CSV table of C-alpha atoms in Angstrom, one decimal:
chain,number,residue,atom,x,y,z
A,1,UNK,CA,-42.2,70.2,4.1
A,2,UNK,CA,-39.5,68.8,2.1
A,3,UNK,CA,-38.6,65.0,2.0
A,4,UNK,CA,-35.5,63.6,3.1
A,5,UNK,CA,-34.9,62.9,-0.7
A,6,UNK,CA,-35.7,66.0,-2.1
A,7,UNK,CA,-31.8,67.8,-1.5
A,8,UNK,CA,-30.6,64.6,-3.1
A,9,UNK,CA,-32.8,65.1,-6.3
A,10,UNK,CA,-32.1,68.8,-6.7
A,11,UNK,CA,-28.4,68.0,-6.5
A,12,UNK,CA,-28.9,65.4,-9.1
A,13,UNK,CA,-30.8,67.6,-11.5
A,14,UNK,CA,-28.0,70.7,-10.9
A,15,UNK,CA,-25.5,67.6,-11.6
A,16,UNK,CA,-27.0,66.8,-14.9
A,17,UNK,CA,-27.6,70.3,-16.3
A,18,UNK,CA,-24.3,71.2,-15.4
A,19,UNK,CA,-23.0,67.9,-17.4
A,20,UNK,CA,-25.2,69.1,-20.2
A,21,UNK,CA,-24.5,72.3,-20.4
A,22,UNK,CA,-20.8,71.0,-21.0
A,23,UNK,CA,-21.6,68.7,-23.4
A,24,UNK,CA,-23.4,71.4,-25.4
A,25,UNK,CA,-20.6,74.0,-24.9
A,26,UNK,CA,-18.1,71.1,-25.9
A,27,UNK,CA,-20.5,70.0,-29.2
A,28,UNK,CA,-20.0,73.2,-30.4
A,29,UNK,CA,-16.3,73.8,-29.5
A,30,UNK,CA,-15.7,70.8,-31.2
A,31,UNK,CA,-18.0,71.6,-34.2
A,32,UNK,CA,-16.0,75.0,-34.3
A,33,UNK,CA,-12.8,73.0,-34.9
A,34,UNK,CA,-13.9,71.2,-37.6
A,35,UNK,CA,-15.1,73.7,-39.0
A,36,UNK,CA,-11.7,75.6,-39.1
A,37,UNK,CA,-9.3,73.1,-38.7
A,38,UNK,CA,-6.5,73.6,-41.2
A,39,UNK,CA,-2.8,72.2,-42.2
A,40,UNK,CA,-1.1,69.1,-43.5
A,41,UNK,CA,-3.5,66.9,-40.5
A,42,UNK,CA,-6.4,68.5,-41.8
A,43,UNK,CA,-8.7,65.7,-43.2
A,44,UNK,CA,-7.7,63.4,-40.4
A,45,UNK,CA,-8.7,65.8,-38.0
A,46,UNK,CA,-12.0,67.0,-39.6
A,47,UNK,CA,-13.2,63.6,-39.9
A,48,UNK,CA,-12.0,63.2,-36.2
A,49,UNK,CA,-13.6,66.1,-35.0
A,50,UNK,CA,-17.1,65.6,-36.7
A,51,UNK,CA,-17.4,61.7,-35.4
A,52,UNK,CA,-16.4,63.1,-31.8
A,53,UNK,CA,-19.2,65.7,-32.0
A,54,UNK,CA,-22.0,63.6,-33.4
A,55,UNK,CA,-20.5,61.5,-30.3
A,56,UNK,CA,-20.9,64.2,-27.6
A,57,UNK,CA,-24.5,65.7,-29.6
A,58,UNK,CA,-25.9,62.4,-29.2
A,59,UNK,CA,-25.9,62.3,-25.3
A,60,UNK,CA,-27.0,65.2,-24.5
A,61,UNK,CA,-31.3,64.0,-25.3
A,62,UNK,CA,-30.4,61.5,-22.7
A,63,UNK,CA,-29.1,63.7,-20.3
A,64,UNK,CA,-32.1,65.9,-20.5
A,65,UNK,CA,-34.5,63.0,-20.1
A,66,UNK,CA,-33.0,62.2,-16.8
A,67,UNK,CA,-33.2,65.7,-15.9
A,68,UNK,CA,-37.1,65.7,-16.8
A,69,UNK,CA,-37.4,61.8,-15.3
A,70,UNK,CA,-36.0,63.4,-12.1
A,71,UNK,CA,-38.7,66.0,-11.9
A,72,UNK,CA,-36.3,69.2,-13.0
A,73,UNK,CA,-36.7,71.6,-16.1
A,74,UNK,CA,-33.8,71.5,-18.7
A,75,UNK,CA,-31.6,74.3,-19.8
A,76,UNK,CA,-33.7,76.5,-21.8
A,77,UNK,CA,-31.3,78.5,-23.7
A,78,UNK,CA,-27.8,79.3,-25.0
A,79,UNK,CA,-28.0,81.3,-22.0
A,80,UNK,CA,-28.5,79.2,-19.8
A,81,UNK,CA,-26.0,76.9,-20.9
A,82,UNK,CA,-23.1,79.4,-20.9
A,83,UNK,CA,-24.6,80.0,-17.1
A,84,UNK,CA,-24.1,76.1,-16.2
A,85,UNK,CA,-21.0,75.2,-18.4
A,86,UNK,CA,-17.4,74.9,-17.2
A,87,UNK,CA,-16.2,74.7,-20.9
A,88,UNK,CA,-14.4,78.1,-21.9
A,89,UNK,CA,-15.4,79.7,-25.2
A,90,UNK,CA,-12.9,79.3,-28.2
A,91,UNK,CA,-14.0,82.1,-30.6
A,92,UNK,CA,-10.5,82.3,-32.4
A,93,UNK,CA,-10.5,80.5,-36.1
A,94,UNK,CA,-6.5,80.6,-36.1
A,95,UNK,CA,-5.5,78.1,-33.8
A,96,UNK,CA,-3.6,75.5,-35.2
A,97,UNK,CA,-4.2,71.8,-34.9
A,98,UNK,CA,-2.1,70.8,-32.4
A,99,UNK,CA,-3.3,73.6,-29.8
A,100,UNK,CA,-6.8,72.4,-30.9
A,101,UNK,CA,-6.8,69.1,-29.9
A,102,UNK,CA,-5.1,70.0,-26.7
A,103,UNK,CA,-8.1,72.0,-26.3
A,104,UNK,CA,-10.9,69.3,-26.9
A,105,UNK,CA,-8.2,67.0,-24.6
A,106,UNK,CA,-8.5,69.0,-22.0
A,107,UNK,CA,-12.2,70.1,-22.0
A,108,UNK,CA,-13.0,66.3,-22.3
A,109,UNK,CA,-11.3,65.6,-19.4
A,110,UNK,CA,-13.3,68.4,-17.5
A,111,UNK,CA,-16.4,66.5,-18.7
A,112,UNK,CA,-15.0,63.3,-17.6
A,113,UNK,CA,-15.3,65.2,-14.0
A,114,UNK,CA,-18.6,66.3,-15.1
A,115,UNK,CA,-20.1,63.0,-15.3
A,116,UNK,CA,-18.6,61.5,-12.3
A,117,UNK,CA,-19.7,64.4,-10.3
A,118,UNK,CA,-23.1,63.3,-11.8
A,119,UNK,CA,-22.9,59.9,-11.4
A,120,UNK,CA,-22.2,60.2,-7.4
A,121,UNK,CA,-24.7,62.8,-7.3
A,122,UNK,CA,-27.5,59.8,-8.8
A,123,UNK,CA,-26.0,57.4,-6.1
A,124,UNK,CA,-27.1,59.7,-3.5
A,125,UNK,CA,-30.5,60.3,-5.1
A,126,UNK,CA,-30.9,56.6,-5.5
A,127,UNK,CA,-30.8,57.1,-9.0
A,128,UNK,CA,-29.5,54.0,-10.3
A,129,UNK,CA,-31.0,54.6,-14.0
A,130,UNK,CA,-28.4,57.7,-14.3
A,131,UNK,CA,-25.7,55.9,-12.2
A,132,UNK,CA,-25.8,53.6,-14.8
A,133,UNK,CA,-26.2,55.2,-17.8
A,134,UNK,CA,-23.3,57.6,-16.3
A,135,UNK,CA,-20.7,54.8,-17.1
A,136,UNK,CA,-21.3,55.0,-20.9
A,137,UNK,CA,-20.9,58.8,-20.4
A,138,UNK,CA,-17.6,58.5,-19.0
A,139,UNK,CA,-16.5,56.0,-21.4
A,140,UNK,CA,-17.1,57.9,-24.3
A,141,UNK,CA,-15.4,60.8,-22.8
A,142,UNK,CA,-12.7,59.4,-21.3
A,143,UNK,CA,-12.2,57.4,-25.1
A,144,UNK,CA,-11.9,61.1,-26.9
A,145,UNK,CA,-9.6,62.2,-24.4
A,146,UNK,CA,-7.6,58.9,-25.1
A,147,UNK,CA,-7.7,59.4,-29.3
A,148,UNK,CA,-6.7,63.0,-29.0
A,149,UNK,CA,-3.8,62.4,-25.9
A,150,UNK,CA,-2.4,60.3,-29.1
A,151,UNK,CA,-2.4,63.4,-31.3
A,152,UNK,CA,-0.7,65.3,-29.6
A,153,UNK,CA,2.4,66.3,-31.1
């Protein structure tokens, strides 16, 4: 028989591997546009965009370890993070800068969601490790959405 708890957990864990599949999805979005970013911005931007990825990389062991701490399995595969993410593919290598950083704007402001959907989903598991550690999620997300609303020509 389940525990009263138990629907709260499961939530919790579907939270967080949703949140990391985004991050993941995002890291390499934004990895993408470095990579290809070109024009008159360009080393502004490819410094911009390698600092914001080693930003959004270095969550994502956290994330997991909550996920395991909970008592779930982690994503598993590239698979099985383009199952969970909410972060659209960008495949083209032509956009230009500005419609890139409207892109990573955007997308961080989905993750923003992301993590606040995670966070509530910890304060109904009585997870007040993740509720916590959810704040500095947020705030790194919601501080790359800030530095590229700037860019934005």
């Amino acid at each position: 028989m389940a525990k009263a708890g138990d629907n709260a957990r499961k939530a919790l864990i579907d939270s967080l591997n949703r949140t990391l599949a985004d991050h993941f999805a995002l890291y390499l979005k934004t990895k993408n546009f470095h990579w290809h970013v070109k024009g008159s911005r360009f080393h502004d931007l490819h410094l911009l965009f390698d600092s914001q990825a080693a930003q959004i990389l270095g969550v994502t062991d956290l994330i997991a370890e909550r996920v395991r701490k909970n008592g779930g399995d982690t994503l598993t595969s590239i698979g099985s993070i383009a199952e969970h993410t909410q972060i659209a593919d960008q495949d083209s290598t032509s956009l230009d800068a500005d419609a890139m950083v409207k892109e990573l704007r955007d997308d961080n402001a989905k993750l923003v969601e992301a993590i606040r959907a995670a966070k509530e989903a910890a304060e109904e598991a009585g997870d007040n490790a993740t509720d916590g550690m959810a704040d500095d999620w947020t705030d790194q997300a919601e501080e790359r959405v800030w530095f590229l609303d700037r860019i934005v020509a």
